[in-house]
Amino acid sequence: MKKLLASIMALTMVFAVTGCSESSDSSSESKAEAKTTTTTTAAPAVESEADTTTTTAAPEESVADTTTSADDTTSTGDEAKGTYENDVYTSDLYSFKIDSKKWAMQESAGVDVMFTYADAGDDAELESASINVISMSNDLLNGLTASDYADQIKQTYNSMDGYTVTNDKEDKFAGKDAYIVDVTGEIGSQKVLLNQIITSDNGNLVVITYGASENAYSKLSDEFKTVLDSFELK
């Protein structure tokens, strides 16, 4: 039987949804004192067609309690698989540039690394933006391809209440064949937009997930593009 590790089967979506003011009279104060509530929605375990064993998603984790400062060069979380130094995150399978003045690296179970937007200023909505990466080497995949993973992810999203796959296509990413899955969903009263890029190189699987609340997403489209354009697969 082919058995896939839980870390790649548990699809983790993380959004920091900012608190909203309850009245227009307190809107200025709420911006200055905005608090971030992290909601982690883990998709149900995905099952390999060749295996009847399902996996359990990692429990919810408060990002606010595990923030790694931009001055740190290496994430200390159990899931971290690389180093972050001079605004470059590097693992055995990929590397990418991400500005430490704009993005804060955080620890989160189930992913290699996660960054949330830290350059929000007085626009608390921007704090909803995040980028995370999941990867697995060919030795541990036991035949799971990027296409297989993309199909399973689409099935999982379509089975979840409040989430809809709005687009899926084959494309190129960092010079490799890739599958793009776009999703809309709701966290509380917030509509969120989520994108996933699923690709592989020599059998190694890399899944990049990025998104934000609908309003913040439009403001940060250039920031997302800058990070994605810097990806290099090894």
XYZ file of C-alpha atoms in Angstrom:
234
model
C 0.000 0.000 0.000
C 1.217 3.489 -0.782
C 1.072 5.680 2.309
C 1.438 9.455 2.168
C 2.632 11.481 5.117
C 0.120 13.556 7.030
C 1.991 16.807 6.432
C 1.292 16.728 2.695
C -2.231 15.382 3.006
C -3.437 18.052 5.423
C -4.155 21.149 3.332
C -3.848 24.153 5.626
C -5.395 27.516 4.817
C -4.468 30.379 7.117
C -5.949 33.855 7.158
C -5.516 36.590 9.740
C -8.934 38.213 9.834
C -8.866 41.602 11.482
C -11.508 42.744 13.930
C -14.008 45.302 12.699
C -15.348 48.359 14.440
C -18.936 48.061 15.607
C -19.753 51.709 14.947
C -18.572 54.507 12.681
C -17.879 56.666 15.773
C -15.104 54.296 16.848
C -13.613 53.536 13.416
C -10.502 55.671 13.897
C -9.804 54.142 17.285
C -10.328 50.606 16.004
C -7.800 51.127 13.223
C -5.178 52.228 15.708
C -5.908 49.337 18.049
C -6.885 46.677 15.509
C -6.344 43.165 16.773
C -5.665 40.203 14.530
C -7.645 36.997 15.019
C -6.118 34.031 13.266
C -8.517 31.476 11.846
C -7.038 28.251 10.607
C -9.296 26.171 8.404
C -7.798 22.827 7.596
C -9.306 20.892 4.742
C -10.329 17.315 5.428
C -7.624 14.715 4.991
C -7.101 13.721 1.364
C -6.945 10.044 0.646
C -4.702 8.333 -1.888
C -6.576 6.064 -4.305
C -4.066 3.339 -3.531
C -4.416 3.676 0.224
C -7.373 3.539 2.537
C -5.604 5.348 5.367
C -6.776 8.899 5.980
C -4.850 11.517 7.865
C -5.910 14.079 10.390
C -5.272 17.782 9.902
C -3.099 19.605 12.400
C -4.968 21.317 15.277
C -5.634 25.032 15.193
C -2.659 27.163 16.124
C -2.561 30.796 17.120
C -0.221 32.602 14.768
C -0.100 35.577 17.077
C 1.675 33.440 19.668
C 4.287 32.054 17.265
C 5.438 35.043 15.255
C 9.078 34.902 14.256
C 10.713 38.304 13.988
C 12.148 39.484 10.700
C 15.599 39.531 12.314
C 15.563 35.769 12.863
C 17.334 33.834 10.126
C 15.740 30.446 10.690
C 12.221 29.358 11.629
C 12.257 27.187 14.736
C 9.002 25.342 14.066
C 8.966 21.577 13.622
C 7.623 21.999 10.097
C 10.333 24.434 8.955
C 12.471 22.975 6.186
C 14.642 25.910 5.248
C 16.376 29.093 6.294
C 15.394 32.748 5.956
C 18.304 35.129 5.574
C 18.842 38.402 3.697
C 15.203 38.343 2.547
C 15.617 34.936 0.863
C 13.904 31.765 2.071
C 15.802 28.656 0.964
C 14.895 24.988 1.300
C 16.197 21.828 -0.344
C 13.500 22.039 -3.034
C 12.985 25.768 -3.709
C 13.934 29.329 -2.846
C 12.166 32.671 -3.079
C 12.667 36.305 -2.128
C 10.330 38.030 0.304
C 10.870 41.457 1.855
C 11.205 41.190 5.651
C 10.096 44.821 5.980
C 6.746 43.901 4.441
C 6.262 40.246 5.399
C 6.682 38.535 8.782
C 7.689 34.880 8.918
C 5.561 32.812 11.279
C 5.471 29.244 12.472
C 2.445 27.183 11.496
C 1.854 23.449 11.772
C 1.506 21.549 8.511
C 3.508 23.890 6.274
C 7.183 24.470 5.481
C 6.902 28.195 6.060
C 4.270 30.922 6.273
C 4.480 34.693 5.898
C 1.806 37.239 6.775
C 1.719 40.835 5.586
C 3.307 43.110 8.191
C 3.421 46.439 6.331
C -0.268 47.201 6.857
C 0.138 50.689 8.298
C -3.319 51.930 9.333
C -5.061 49.561 6.886
C -5.843 46.588 9.124
C -7.437 44.680 6.237
C -4.010 44.062 4.742
C -3.135 41.906 7.750
C -5.388 39.198 6.281
C -2.810 38.397 3.579
C -0.655 35.291 3.839
C 1.662 33.117 1.765
C 2.611 29.581 2.742
C 4.443 26.670 1.138
C 4.105 22.906 1.554
C 6.629 20.550 -0.037
C 7.634 16.924 -0.104
C 10.523 15.121 -1.689
C 10.146 12.426 -4.323
C 11.375 9.777 -1.873
C 8.334 10.319 0.341
C 5.617 10.832 -2.288
C 5.235 7.189 -3.308
C 4.001 8.081 -6.765
C 1.691 11.002 -5.981
C 1.946 13.500 -8.867
C 1.126 17.193 -9.029
C -1.896 16.303 -11.160
C -3.111 13.794 -8.556
C -2.727 16.331 -5.783
C -4.528 19.053 -7.751
C -7.466 16.720 -8.441
C -7.722 15.752 -4.778
C -7.526 19.361 -3.648
C -10.354 20.395 -5.988
C -12.516 17.552 -4.706
C -11.792 18.552 -1.128
C -12.678 22.213 -1.630
C -15.874 21.341 -3.489
C -16.941 19.197 -0.540
C -16.468 22.025 1.977
C -19.373 24.300 2.882
C -18.704 27.903 1.956
C -15.825 27.188 -0.446
C -16.008 27.163 -4.217
C -13.358 26.369 -6.826
C -13.687 29.281 -9.254
C -10.901 28.343 -11.650
C -8.457 25.531 -12.303
C -6.030 25.223 -15.152
C -2.672 23.905 -16.250
C 0.031 26.513 -16.609
C 3.738 27.184 -16.122
C 5.359 28.277 -12.883
C 9.077 28.928 -12.394
C 9.645 27.213 -15.720
C 7.827 24.010 -14.680
C 4.421 22.548 -15.478
C 1.947 23.564 -12.785
C -1.700 23.349 -11.792
C -3.456 26.513 -10.630
C -6.493 26.258 -8.355
C -8.419 29.422 -7.400
C -10.938 29.329 -4.555
C -13.377 31.695 -2.875
C -14.597 31.170 0.653
C -15.888 32.809 3.775
C -14.278 33.173 7.192
C -16.783 34.781 9.511
C -18.209 37.740 7.614
C -15.142 38.072 5.403
C -15.016 36.866 1.814
C -11.566 35.501 1.074
C -9.755 34.775 -2.182
C -7.305 31.908 -2.202
C -4.883 30.708 -4.895
C -2.834 27.536 -5.026
C 0.028 26.679 -7.330
C 0.864 22.973 -7.433
C 4.017 21.947 -9.228
C 6.731 19.308 -9.185
C 10.322 18.958 -10.316
C 11.896 15.529 -10.675
C 8.965 14.180 -8.694
C 9.352 16.628 -5.800
C 6.058 18.348 -4.969
C 5.716 22.028 -4.066
C 2.380 23.665 -3.196
C 2.229 27.454 -2.805
C -0.886 28.927 -1.207
C -1.546 32.662 -1.048
C -4.558 34.870 -0.486
C -6.342 37.487 1.564
C -9.720 39.010 2.209
C -11.336 40.258 -0.988
C -10.561 43.947 -0.416
C -6.993 43.334 0.701
C -6.317 40.953 -2.173
C -6.860 43.649 -4.795
C -4.517 45.993 -2.931
C -1.759 43.387 -2.659
C -1.853 41.789 -6.110
C 1.492 43.375 -7.032
C 3.054 42.203 -3.758
C 1.943 38.627 -4.394
C 3.297 38.779 -7.953
C 6.692 40.047 -6.757
C 7.088 37.078 -4.401
C 5.820 34.501 -6.906
C 8.084 35.807 -9.682
C 11.113 35.227 -7.455
C 10.481 31.478 -6.958
C 13.155 29.098 -8.141
C 12.654 25.327 -8.077
C 15.735 23.177 -7.538
